[in-house]
PDB file of C-alpha atoms and ligand atoms in Angstrom:
ATOM      1  CA  MET A   1      87.710  76.651 116.635  1.00  0.00           C
ATOM      2  CA  ALA A   2      88.849  74.334 113.196  1.00  0.00           C
ATOM      3  CA  LEU A   3      86.102  75.358 109.977  1.00  0.00           C
ATOM      4  CA  SER A   4      83.548  72.052 109.095  1.00  0.00           C
ATOM      5  CA  LYS A   5      84.216  69.849 106.603  1.00  0.00           C
ATOM      6  CA  GLU A   6      81.218  71.781 105.274  1.00  0.00           C
ATOM      7  CA  ASP A   7      82.664  74.587 105.760  1.00  0.00           C
ATOM      8  CA  VAL A   8      84.922  74.078 103.359  1.00  0.00           C
ATOM      9  CA  GLU A   9      83.512  73.000 100.523  1.00  0.00           C
ATOM     10  CA  LYS A  10      80.800  75.722 100.823  1.00  0.00           C
ATOM     11  CA  TYR A  11      83.454  78.016 100.651  1.00  0.00           C
ATOM     12  CA  ARG A  12      85.188  75.916  98.126  1.00  0.00           C
ATOM     13  CA  ARG A  13      81.482  75.846  96.167  1.00  0.00           C
ATOM     14  CA  ASP A  14      80.466  79.654  97.105  1.00  0.00           C
ATOM     15  CA  GLY A  15      83.566  81.039  96.962  1.00  0.00           C
ATOM     16  CA  TYR A  16      83.309  83.022 100.708  1.00  0.00           C
ATOM     17  CA  LEU A  17      82.407  82.586 103.727  1.00  0.00           C
ATOM     18  CA  LEU A  18      80.920  83.105 106.204  1.00  0.00           C
ATOM     19  CA  VAL A  19      82.419  82.554 110.226  1.00  0.00           C
ATOM     20  CA  ASP A  20      80.241  83.530 113.060  1.00  0.00           C
ATOM     21  CA  ASN A  21      82.035  84.503 116.669  1.00  0.00           C
ATOM     22  CA  PHE A  22      86.117  84.211 114.906  1.00  0.00           C
ATOM     23  CA  LEU A  23      87.345  86.908 117.218  1.00  0.00           C
ATOM     24  CA  SER A  24      85.990  87.147 121.116  1.00  0.00           C
ATOM     25  CA  GLU A  25      83.899  90.757 121.602  1.00  0.00           C
ATOM     26  CA  GLU A  26      87.389  91.320 123.268  1.00  0.00           C
ATOM     27  CA  GLU A  27      89.623  90.043 120.533  1.00  0.00           C
ATOM     28  CA  CYS A  28      87.750  93.193 118.738  1.00  0.00           C
ATOM     29  CA  ASP A  29      87.623  96.110 120.756  1.00  0.00           C
ATOM     30  CA  GLN A  30      91.767  95.594 121.574  1.00  0.00           C
ATOM     31  CA  LEU A  31      92.005  94.984 117.923  1.00  0.00           C
ATOM     32  CA  ARG A  32      90.189  98.269 116.705  1.00  0.00           C
ATOM     33  CA  LYS A  33      92.206 100.541 118.825  1.00  0.00           C
ATOM     34  CA  ALA A  34      95.502  99.561 118.917  1.00  0.00           C
ATOM     35  CA  ALA A  35      94.524 100.955 114.815  1.00  0.00           C
ATOM     36  CA  LEU A  36      92.474 104.163 116.319  1.00  0.00           C
ATOM     37  CA  ASN A  37      95.329 104.952 118.996  1.00  0.00           C
ATOM     38  CA  ILE A  38      97.573 104.560 115.539  1.00  0.00           C
ATOM     39  CA  VAL A  39      95.229 107.463 113.598  1.00  0.00           C
ATOM     40  CA  GLU A  40      95.591 109.164 116.662  1.00  0.00           C
ATOM     41  CA  LYS A  41      99.439 109.919 116.938  1.00  0.00           C
ATOM     42  CA  GLU A  42      99.532 110.523 112.663  1.00  0.00           C
ATOM     43  CA  ASP A  43     100.058 114.284 111.709  1.00  0.00           C
ATOM     44  CA  PHE A  44      98.046 114.387 108.826  1.00  0.00           C
ATOM     45  CA  SER A  45      99.047 117.315 108.518  1.00  0.00           C
ATOM     46  CA  GLN A  46     102.054 117.510 105.431  1.00  0.00           C
ATOM     47  CA  HIS A  47     100.083 114.074 104.318  1.00  0.00           C
ATOM     48  CA  PRO A  48     101.882 113.396 100.959  1.00  0.00           C
ATOM     49  CA  THR A  49      98.896 113.387  99.606  1.00  0.00           C
ATOM     50  CA  LEU A  50      97.490 115.604 100.424  1.00  0.00           C
ATOM     51  CA  THR A  51      99.586 118.624 100.218  1.00  0.00           C
ATOM     52  CA  PHE A  52      98.533 120.632  97.319  1.00  0.00           C
ATOM     53  CA  SER A  53     100.602 120.826  93.756  1.00  0.00           C
ATOM     54  CA  THR A  54      99.820 122.579  91.696  1.00  0.00           C
ATOM     55  CA  LYS A  55     100.818 119.909  88.895  1.00  0.00           C
ATOM     56  CA  SER A  56      98.697 117.399  88.455  1.00  0.00           C
ATOM     57  CA  THR A  57     100.658 114.991  86.985  1.00  0.00           C
ATOM     58  CA  GLU A  58     103.154 115.269  89.994  1.00  0.00           C
ATOM     59  CA  GLN A  59     100.369 114.390  92.239  1.00  0.00           C
ATOM     60  CA  LYS A  60      99.722 111.820  90.310  1.00  0.00           C
ATOM     61  CA  HIS A  61     103.176 110.602  90.772  1.00  0.00           C
ATOM     62  CA  THR A  62     102.707 111.045  94.446  1.00  0.00           C
ATOM     63  CA  LYS A  63      99.783 109.387  95.485  1.00  0.00           C
ATOM     64  CA  SER A  64     101.358 106.454  93.241  1.00  0.00           C
ATOM     65  CA  ASP A  65     104.165 105.752  94.672  1.00  0.00           C
ATOM     66  CA  TYR A  66     103.062 106.822  98.439  1.00  0.00           C
ATOM     67  CA  PHE A  67     100.732 103.285  98.151  1.00  0.00           C
ATOM     68  CA  ILE A  68     102.928 101.660  95.146  1.00  0.00           C
ATOM     69  CA  THR A  69     105.779 101.580  98.485  1.00  0.00           C
ATOM     70  CA  SER A  70     103.575 101.447 101.311  1.00  0.00           C
ATOM     71  CA  GLY A  71     103.874  97.267 101.768  1.00  0.00           C
ATOM     72  CA  ASP A  72     105.979  97.111 104.555  1.00  0.00           C
ATOM     73  CA  LYS A  73     104.684  99.974 106.183  1.00  0.00           C
ATOM     74  CA  ILE A  74     101.328 101.833 107.481  1.00  0.00           C
ATOM     75  CA  ARG A  75     100.470 103.909 105.143  1.00  0.00           C
ATOM     76  CA  PHE A  76      96.995 106.152 105.204  1.00  0.00           C
ATOM     77  CA  PHE A  77      94.543 107.321 102.813  1.00  0.00           C
ATOM     78  CA  PHE A  78      90.556 108.961 102.265  1.00  0.00           C
ATOM     79  CA  GLU A  79      88.105 108.384 100.728  1.00  0.00           C
ATOM     80  CA  GLU A  80      87.555 109.377  97.384  1.00  0.00           C
ATOM     81  CA  GLY A  81      84.247 111.006  98.589  1.00  0.00           C
ATOM     82  CA  ALA A  82      86.005 113.691 101.087  1.00  0.00           C
ATOM     83  CA  VAL A  83      88.836 114.898  98.670  1.00  0.00           C
ATOM     84  CA  GLY A  84      88.518 118.024  97.293  1.00  0.00           C
ATOM     85  CA  PRO A  85      89.001 118.994  93.604  1.00  0.00           C
ATOM     86  CA  ASP A  86      92.092 121.135  94.942  1.00  0.00           C
ATOM     87  CA  GLY A  87      93.471 118.134  96.916  1.00  0.00           C
ATOM     88  CA  LYS A  88      92.526 118.708  99.803  1.00  0.00           C
ATOM     89  CA  LEU A  89      89.916 117.361 102.629  1.00  0.00           C
ATOM     90  CA  THR A  90      86.755 118.880 103.133  1.00  0.00           C
ATOM     91  CA  SER A  91      86.260 116.874 106.364  1.00  0.00           C
ATOM     92  CA  GLU A  92      88.823 116.504 109.588  1.00  0.00           C
ATOM     93  CA  PRO A  93      91.629 113.844 108.515  1.00  0.00           C
ATOM     94  CA  ARG A  94      90.335 112.011 111.045  1.00  0.00           C
ATOM     95  CA  VAL A  95      87.434 110.471 110.163  1.00  0.00           C
ATOM     96  CA  ALA A  96      88.035 111.286 105.910  1.00  0.00           C
ATOM     97  CA  LEU A  97      90.058 107.803 106.418  1.00  0.00           C
ATOM     98  CA  ASN A  98      89.005 105.047 103.425  1.00  0.00           C
ATOM     99  CA  LYS A  99      91.820 103.348 105.376  1.00  0.00           C
ATOM    100  CA  MET A 100      95.766 102.363 105.944  1.00  0.00           C
ATOM    101  CA  GLY A 101      98.182  99.243 104.989  1.00  0.00           C
ATOM    102  CA  HIS A 102      99.977  96.865 104.594  1.00  0.00           C
ATOM    103  CA  ALA A 103     101.448  96.175 107.136  1.00  0.00           C
ATOM    104  CA  LEU A 104      99.111  96.596 110.421  1.00  0.00           C
ATOM    105  CA  HIS A 105     100.282  92.612 110.608  1.00  0.00           C
ATOM    106  CA  ALA A 106     104.223  93.010 110.902  1.00  0.00           C
ATOM    107  CA  LEU A 107     104.160  96.460 112.750  1.00  0.00           C
ATOM    108  CA  GLU A 108     100.980  96.880 115.253  1.00  0.00           C
ATOM    109  CA  PRO A 109     101.470  93.471 117.874  1.00  0.00           C
ATOM    110  CA  TYR A 110      98.318  93.092 118.201  1.00  0.00           C
ATOM    111  CA  ALA A 111      97.822  92.372 114.700  1.00  0.00           C
ATOM    112  CA  LYS A 112     100.574  90.584 114.566  1.00  0.00           C
ATOM    113  CA  GLN A 113      99.299  88.743 117.318  1.00  0.00           C
ATOM    114  CA  ILE A 114      96.204  87.792 115.799  1.00  0.00           C
ATOM    115  CA  THR A 115      97.403  87.876 111.963  1.00  0.00           C
ATOM    116  CA  PHE A 116      99.479  85.183 113.241  1.00  0.00           C
ATOM    117  CA  GLY A 117      97.808  83.304 115.752  1.00  0.00           C
ATOM    118  CA  ASP A 118      95.795  80.306 116.551  1.00  0.00           C
ATOM    119  CA  LYS A 119      92.397  81.042 115.219  1.00  0.00           C
ATOM    120  CA  VAL A 120      93.839  81.773 111.586  1.00  0.00           C
ATOM    121  CA  GLN A 121      96.188  79.291 111.936  1.00  0.00           C
ATOM    122  CA  LYS A 122      93.597  76.370 111.748  1.00  0.00           C
ATOM    123  CA  VAL A 123      92.122  77.966 109.031  1.00  0.00           C
ATOM    124  CA  ALA A 124      94.771  78.174 107.275  1.00  0.00           C
ATOM    125  CA  ARG A 125      94.927  73.977 108.076  1.00  0.00           C
ATOM    126  CA  ALA A 126      91.286  73.069 107.478  1.00  0.00           C
ATOM    127  CA  LEU A 127      92.292  74.694 103.706  1.00  0.00           C
ATOM    128  CA  GLU A 128      94.885  72.348 103.253  1.00  0.00           C
ATOM    129  CA  LEU A 129      97.314  75.474 102.970  1.00  0.00           C
ATOM    130  CA  ASN A 130     101.568  75.105 102.613  1.00  0.00           C
ATOM    131  CA  LYS A 131     103.659  76.894 103.497  1.00  0.00           C
ATOM    132  CA  PRO A 132     100.822  80.614 103.747  1.00  0.00           C
ATOM    133  CA  ARG A 133     102.497  84.009 103.659  1.00  0.00           C
ATOM    134  CA  VAL A 134     101.226  86.925 104.707  1.00  0.00           C
ATOM    135  CA  VAL A 135     101.098  90.009 101.723  1.00  0.00           C
ATOM    136  CA  GLN A 136      99.340  92.551 103.209  1.00  0.00           C
ATOM    137  CA  SER A 137      96.766  93.665 105.651  1.00  0.00           C
ATOM    138  CA  MET A 138      94.542  96.521 106.554  1.00  0.00           C
ATOM    139  CA  VAL A 139      92.003  98.446 108.972  1.00  0.00           C
ATOM    140  CA  ILE A 140      88.937  99.284 106.852  1.00  0.00           C
ATOM    141  CA  PHE A 141      87.439 102.167 108.314  1.00  0.00           C
ATOM    142  CA  LYS A 142      84.343 103.290 106.620  1.00  0.00           C
ATOM    143  CA  PRO A 143      83.008 105.818 107.678  1.00  0.00           C
ATOM    144  CA  PRO A 144      80.003 106.959 109.315  1.00  0.00           C
ATOM    145  CA  LYS A 145      77.753 108.897 105.803  1.00  0.00           C
ATOM    146  CA  ILE A 146      82.087 109.832 104.127  1.00  0.00           C
ATOM    147  CA  GLY A 147      82.658 105.747 103.745  1.00  0.00           C
ATOM    148  CA  GLY A 148      81.970 104.923 100.010  1.00  0.00           C
ATOM    149  CA  VAL A 149      81.260 101.725  97.463  1.00  0.00           C
ATOM    150  CA  VAL A 150      83.769  99.565  96.217  1.00  0.00           C
ATOM    151  CA  LYS A 151      82.946  98.074  93.089  1.00  0.00           C
ATOM    152  CA  ALA A 152      83.207  94.799  92.021  1.00  0.00           C
ATOM    153  CA  HIS A 153      86.495  93.346  91.866  1.00  0.00           C
ATOM    154  CA  GLN A 154      88.010  89.992  92.553  1.00  0.00           C
ATOM    155  CA  ASP A 155      91.091  90.515  95.396  1.00  0.00           C
ATOM    156  CA  SER A 156      93.545  88.651  93.012  1.00  0.00           C
ATOM    157  CA  THR A 157      92.836  91.306  89.861  1.00  0.00           C
ATOM    158  CA  PHE A 158      95.548  93.762  92.633  1.00  0.00           C
ATOM    159  CA  LEU A 159      97.351  90.659  93.831  1.00  0.00           C
ATOM    160  CA  TYR A 160      98.081  87.714  91.561  1.00  0.00           C
ATOM    161  CA  THR A 161      99.598  84.245  92.016  1.00  0.00           C
ATOM    162  CA  ASP A 162     100.551  81.577  89.453  1.00  0.00           C
ATOM    163  CA  PRO A 163      98.410  79.170  90.120  1.00  0.00           C
ATOM    164  CA  MET A 164      95.645  81.624  92.078  1.00  0.00           C
ATOM    165  CA  ASN A 165      95.976  80.553  95.736  1.00  0.00           C
ATOM    166  CA  LEU A 166      94.871  83.908  97.544  1.00  0.00           C
ATOM    167  CA  VAL A 167      92.759  84.183 100.066  1.00  0.00           C
ATOM    168  CA  GLY A 168      91.523  87.030 102.188  1.00  0.00           C
ATOM    169  CA  PHE A 169      91.019  86.792 106.377  1.00  0.00           C
ATOM    170  CA  TRP A 170      87.826  89.599 106.753  1.00  0.00           C
ATOM    171  CA  ILE A 171      87.179  90.627 110.042  1.00  0.00           C
ATOM    172  CA  ALA A 172      83.918  92.873 111.034  1.00  0.00           C
ATOM    173  CA  LEU A 173      85.114  95.160 114.299  1.00  0.00           C
ATOM    174  CA  GLU A 174      81.995  96.056 114.723  1.00  0.00           C
ATOM    175  CA  ASP A 175      79.144  95.119 113.187  1.00  0.00           C
ATOM    176  CA  ALA A 176      79.096  94.858 109.125  1.00  0.00           C
ATOM    177  CA  ASP A 177      75.180  95.758 108.106  1.00  0.00           C
ATOM    178  CA  LEU A 178      73.082  97.221 104.573  1.00  0.00           C
ATOM    179  CA  GLU A 179      72.952  99.895 106.247  1.00  0.00           C
ATOM    180  CA  ASN A 180      76.836 100.758 106.311  1.00  0.00           C
ATOM    181  CA  GLY A 181      77.948  99.514 104.240  1.00  0.00           C
ATOM    182  CA  CYS A 182      78.826  95.599 103.970  1.00  0.00           C
ATOM    183  CA  MET A 183      80.251  92.903 101.361  1.00  0.00           C
ATOM    184  CA  TRP A 184      77.767  91.249  98.950  1.00  0.00           C
ATOM    185  CA  PHE A 185      79.012  88.518  96.896  1.00  0.00           C
ATOM    186  CA  ALA A 186      78.086  86.884  93.474  1.00  0.00           C
ATOM    187  CA  PRO A 187      78.531  82.670  94.466  1.00  0.00           C
ATOM    188  CA  GLY A 188      80.769  80.706  92.352  1.00  0.00           C
ATOM    189  CA  THR A 189      82.673  83.539  90.742  1.00  0.00           C
ATOM    190  CA  HIS A 190      86.358  82.171  91.494  1.00  0.00           C
ATOM    191  CA  ARG A 191      85.300  79.447  89.104  1.00  0.00           C
ATOM    192  CA  GLU A 192      85.307  81.698  85.895  1.00  0.00           C
ATOM    193  CA  GLY A 193      89.363  83.432  86.124  1.00  0.00           C
ATOM    194  CA  VAL A 194      90.094  86.372  86.828  1.00  0.00           C
ATOM    195  CA  VAL A 195      89.318  88.940  84.325  1.00  0.00           C
ATOM    196  CA  GLY A 196      91.145  91.964  85.017  1.00  0.00           C
ATOM    197  CA  ARG A 197      95.138  93.091  86.564  1.00  0.00           C
ATOM    198  CA  LEU A 198      96.740  95.252  87.899  1.00  0.00           C
ATOM    199  CA  LYS A 199     100.135  95.903  87.563  1.00  0.00           C
ATOM    200  CA  ARG A 200     103.262  97.679  87.765  1.00  0.00           C
ATOM    201  CA  THR A 201     104.652  99.611  85.269  1.00  0.00           C
ATOM    202  CA  ILE A 202     107.433 102.401  84.528  1.00  0.00           C
ATOM    203  CA  LYS A 203     105.548 105.891  83.729  1.00  0.00           C
ATOM    204  CA  ASP A 204     107.965 108.678  82.787  1.00  0.00           C
ATOM    205  CA  GLY A 205     109.683 107.296  84.622  1.00  0.00           C
ATOM    206  CA  SER A 206     109.087 106.319  88.103  1.00  0.00           C
ATOM    207  CA  VAL A 207     107.193 103.383  88.718  1.00  0.00           C
ATOM    208  CA  ASP A 208     103.138 103.401  88.182  1.00  0.00           C
ATOM    209  CA  THR A 209     100.576 101.016  88.058  1.00  0.00           C
ATOM    210  CA  VAL A 210      98.039  99.796  85.157  1.00  0.00           C
ATOM    211  CA  TYR A 211      94.990  98.129  84.801  1.00  0.00           C
ATOM    212  CA  GLU A 212      94.294  95.309  81.890  1.00  0.00           C
ATOM    213  CA  GLY A 213      91.642  93.310  80.910  1.00  0.00           C
ATOM    214  CA  ASP A 214      87.452  93.947  81.988  1.00  0.00           C
ATOM    215  CA  ALA A 215      86.690  94.462  84.804  1.00  0.00           C
ATOM    216  CA  PRO A 216      84.329  92.466  86.038  1.00  0.00           C
ATOM    217  CA  ARG A 217      80.373  91.227  85.835  1.00  0.00           C
ATOM    218  CA  THR A 218      78.038  93.459  87.467  1.00  0.00           C
ATOM    219  CA  LYS A 219      74.623  92.329  87.360  1.00  0.00           C
ATOM    220  CA  ASP A 220      73.274  93.687  91.217  1.00  0.00           C
ATOM    221  CA  GLU A 221      70.999  90.052  90.790  1.00  0.00           C
ATOM    222  CA  ASP A 222      74.512  87.997  90.817  1.00  0.00           C
ATOM    223  CA  PHE A 223      75.809  89.449  94.436  1.00  0.00           C
ATOM    224  CA  VAL A 224      74.127  88.230  97.628  1.00  0.00           C
ATOM    225  CA  SER A 225      74.304  90.257 100.391  1.00  0.00           C
ATOM    226  CA  VAL A 226      76.800  89.020 103.888  1.00  0.00           C
ATOM    227  CA  PRO A 227      75.489  91.676 107.272  1.00  0.00           C
ATOM    228  CA  VAL A 228      78.589  89.707 109.613  1.00  0.00           C
ATOM    229  CA  LYS A 229      78.141  90.772 113.238  1.00  0.00           C
ATOM    230  CA  LYS A 230      81.388  92.256 114.907  1.00  0.00           C
ATOM    231  CA  GLY A 231      83.864  89.709 115.683  1.00  0.00           C
ATOM    232  CA  GLY A 232      82.584  87.393 112.564  1.00  0.00           C
ATOM    233  CA  LEU A 233      85.113  86.584 109.692  1.00  0.00           C
ATOM    234  CA  VAL A 234      84.075  86.142 105.662  1.00  0.00           C
ATOM    235  CA  LEU A 235      86.730  84.036 103.963  1.00  0.00           C
ATOM    236  CA  ILE A 236      87.325  85.176 100.799  1.00  0.00           C
ATOM    237  CA  HIS A 237      88.464  83.350  98.030  1.00  0.00           C
ATOM    238  CA  GLY A 238      90.847  85.058  95.343  1.00  0.00           C
ATOM    239  CA  GLU A 239      88.804  85.558  92.934  1.00  0.00           C
ATOM    240  CA  VAL A 240      85.070  85.565  93.940  1.00  0.00           C
ATOM    241  CA  VAL A 241      83.785  88.796  92.284  1.00  0.00           C
ATOM    242  CA  HIS A 242      82.335  90.974  95.715  1.00  0.00           C
ATOM    243  CA  LYS A 243      81.351  94.418  96.915  1.00  0.00           C
ATOM    244  CA  SER A 244      80.727  96.417  99.135  1.00  0.00           C
ATOM    245  CA  GLY A 245      77.941  99.691  99.443  1.00  0.00           C
ATOM    246  CA  ALA A 246      78.629 103.183 100.554  1.00  0.00           C
ATOM    247  CA  ASN A 247      77.867 103.547 104.330  1.00  0.00           C
ATOM    248  CA  GLN A 248      74.910 104.995 104.482  1.00  0.00           C
ATOM    249  CA  SER A 249      74.215 104.899 108.339  1.00  0.00           C
ATOM    250  CA  ASP A 250      76.126 107.321 111.562  1.00  0.00           C
ATOM    251  CA  ARG A 251      77.656 104.241 112.477  1.00  0.00           C
ATOM    252  CA  SER A 252      81.916 103.267 111.661  1.00  0.00           C
ATOM    253  CA  ARG A 253      82.638 100.470 109.764  1.00  0.00           C
ATOM    254  CA  ASN A 254      85.410  99.405 110.831  1.00  0.00           C
ATOM    255  CA  ILE A 255      87.135  95.916 110.137  1.00  0.00           C
ATOM    256  CA  TYR A 256      90.880  94.124 110.043  1.00  0.00           C
ATOM    257  CA  THR A 257      91.602  92.516 106.839  1.00  0.00           C
ATOM    258  CA  PHE A 258      94.832  90.506 105.005  1.00  0.00           C
ATOM    259  CA  HIS A 259      95.499  88.873 103.079  1.00  0.00           C
ATOM    260  CA  LEU A 260      98.207  85.374 101.639  1.00  0.00           C
ATOM    261  CA  TYR A 261      99.033  82.565  99.529  1.00  0.00           C
ATOM    262  CA  ASP A 262     100.194  79.546  99.133  1.00  0.00           C
ATOM    263  CA  ALA A 263     104.193  79.726  99.078  1.00  0.00           C
ATOM    264  CA  GLY A 264     103.930  75.419  98.475  1.00  0.00           C
ATOM    265  CA  THR A 265     101.834  75.487  95.074  1.00  0.00           C
ATOM    266  CA  SER A 266     101.892  78.633  93.608  1.00  0.00           C
ATOM    267  CA  THR A 267     103.689  81.409  92.919  1.00  0.00           C
ATOM    268  CA  TRP A 268     103.834  85.712  93.652  1.00  0.00           C
ATOM    269  CA  ASN A 269     103.509  87.172  90.392  1.00  0.00           C
ATOM    270  CA  LYS A 270     106.433  89.321  89.950  1.00  0.00           C
ATOM    271  CA  SER A 271     103.957  92.511  88.117  1.00  0.00           C
ATOM    272  CA  ASN A 272     101.632  92.606  90.538  1.00  0.00           C
ATOM    273  CA  TRP A 273     102.720  96.207  92.506  1.00  0.00           C
ATOM    274  CA  LEU A 274     102.802  94.957  95.617  1.00  0.00           C
ATOM    275  CA  GLN A 275     106.249  92.731  95.983  1.00  0.00           C
ATOM    276  CA  PRO A 276     108.205  91.893  99.692  1.00  0.00           C
ATOM    277  CA  SER A 277     110.698  93.471 100.563  1.00  0.00           C
ATOM    278  CA  ASP A 278     113.948  92.720 102.181  1.00  0.00           C
ATOM    279  CA  SER A 279     112.117  94.680 105.710  1.00  0.00           C
ATOM    280  CA  LEU A 280     109.172  92.342 104.802  1.00  0.00           C
ATOM    281  CA  PRO A 281     109.820  89.459 103.006  1.00  0.00           C
ATOM    282  CA  PHE A 282     106.634  87.749 102.834  1.00  0.00           C
ATOM    283  CA  PRO A 283     106.368  86.071 106.324  1.00  0.00           C
ATOM    284  CA  CYS A 284     104.631  82.319 106.751  1.00  0.00           C
ATOM    285  CA  LEU A 285     101.239  81.237 109.094  1.00  0.00           C
ATOM    286  CA  TYR A 286     103.892  78.071 109.741  1.00  0.00           C
ATOM    287  CA  GLU A 287     106.392  76.457 107.325  1.00  0.00           C
TER     288      GLU A 287
HETATM  289 FE1  FE2 B 301      88.249  92.621  98.260  1.00  0.00          FE
END
């Protein structure tokens, strides 16, 4: 399936694009099953971000390090609302997961097959990406009742390129709607530039991150909701402001997402938290 000329124009105008039926039901089920299988096999009893520490700075370092070194691994992150003041989960780990990432596209065979497959390649070519490199991937779980709000943000705050040339692929593995926390977009905001940056820094002798700049706009009337049926793809321009609601339903909202940038026309910023590693240099969709 290739994007039409109108699709591409819409993406460039609004900063996002919904493509229905991008993956089949079967592809969604297989990808979701592969993801849940990884979760099933994980031993959460000694999870580093849940191991209680009496020193809060020590705990913070552990969390920062666990995140910053996750680019070439599959790691697990919990919903903030599911972690109590003592750093322990208030529910069973498997139902409290916010996401896992950030190298499913390299380490999980079916995620790899989908990410580097024909369908994705056709979209990237329609967007005229010369040398698209995949930089990260995640499954976001948004569990029933626990899945929290994602505040308004621009993806390029976290994944910056010079010039900006980042595209997010967001695929609904289950229906995403107003009740279980679909995304909301502020159309056209990708033309206003990146307002904030999350940068790598050294804090107390360890690698950490620091936020510089402003927060993006948050006026409710600027946003439109984008419900997506299972199998639908949303393309996300790196600079468009978007957010998602809490999951108030008793259904999960599992999605697979990955980001790529055009290495043919832009450079990966060295101050991004995520950097290519020896074991996983950002792989190309095609050259
Ligand atoms: Fe995002």
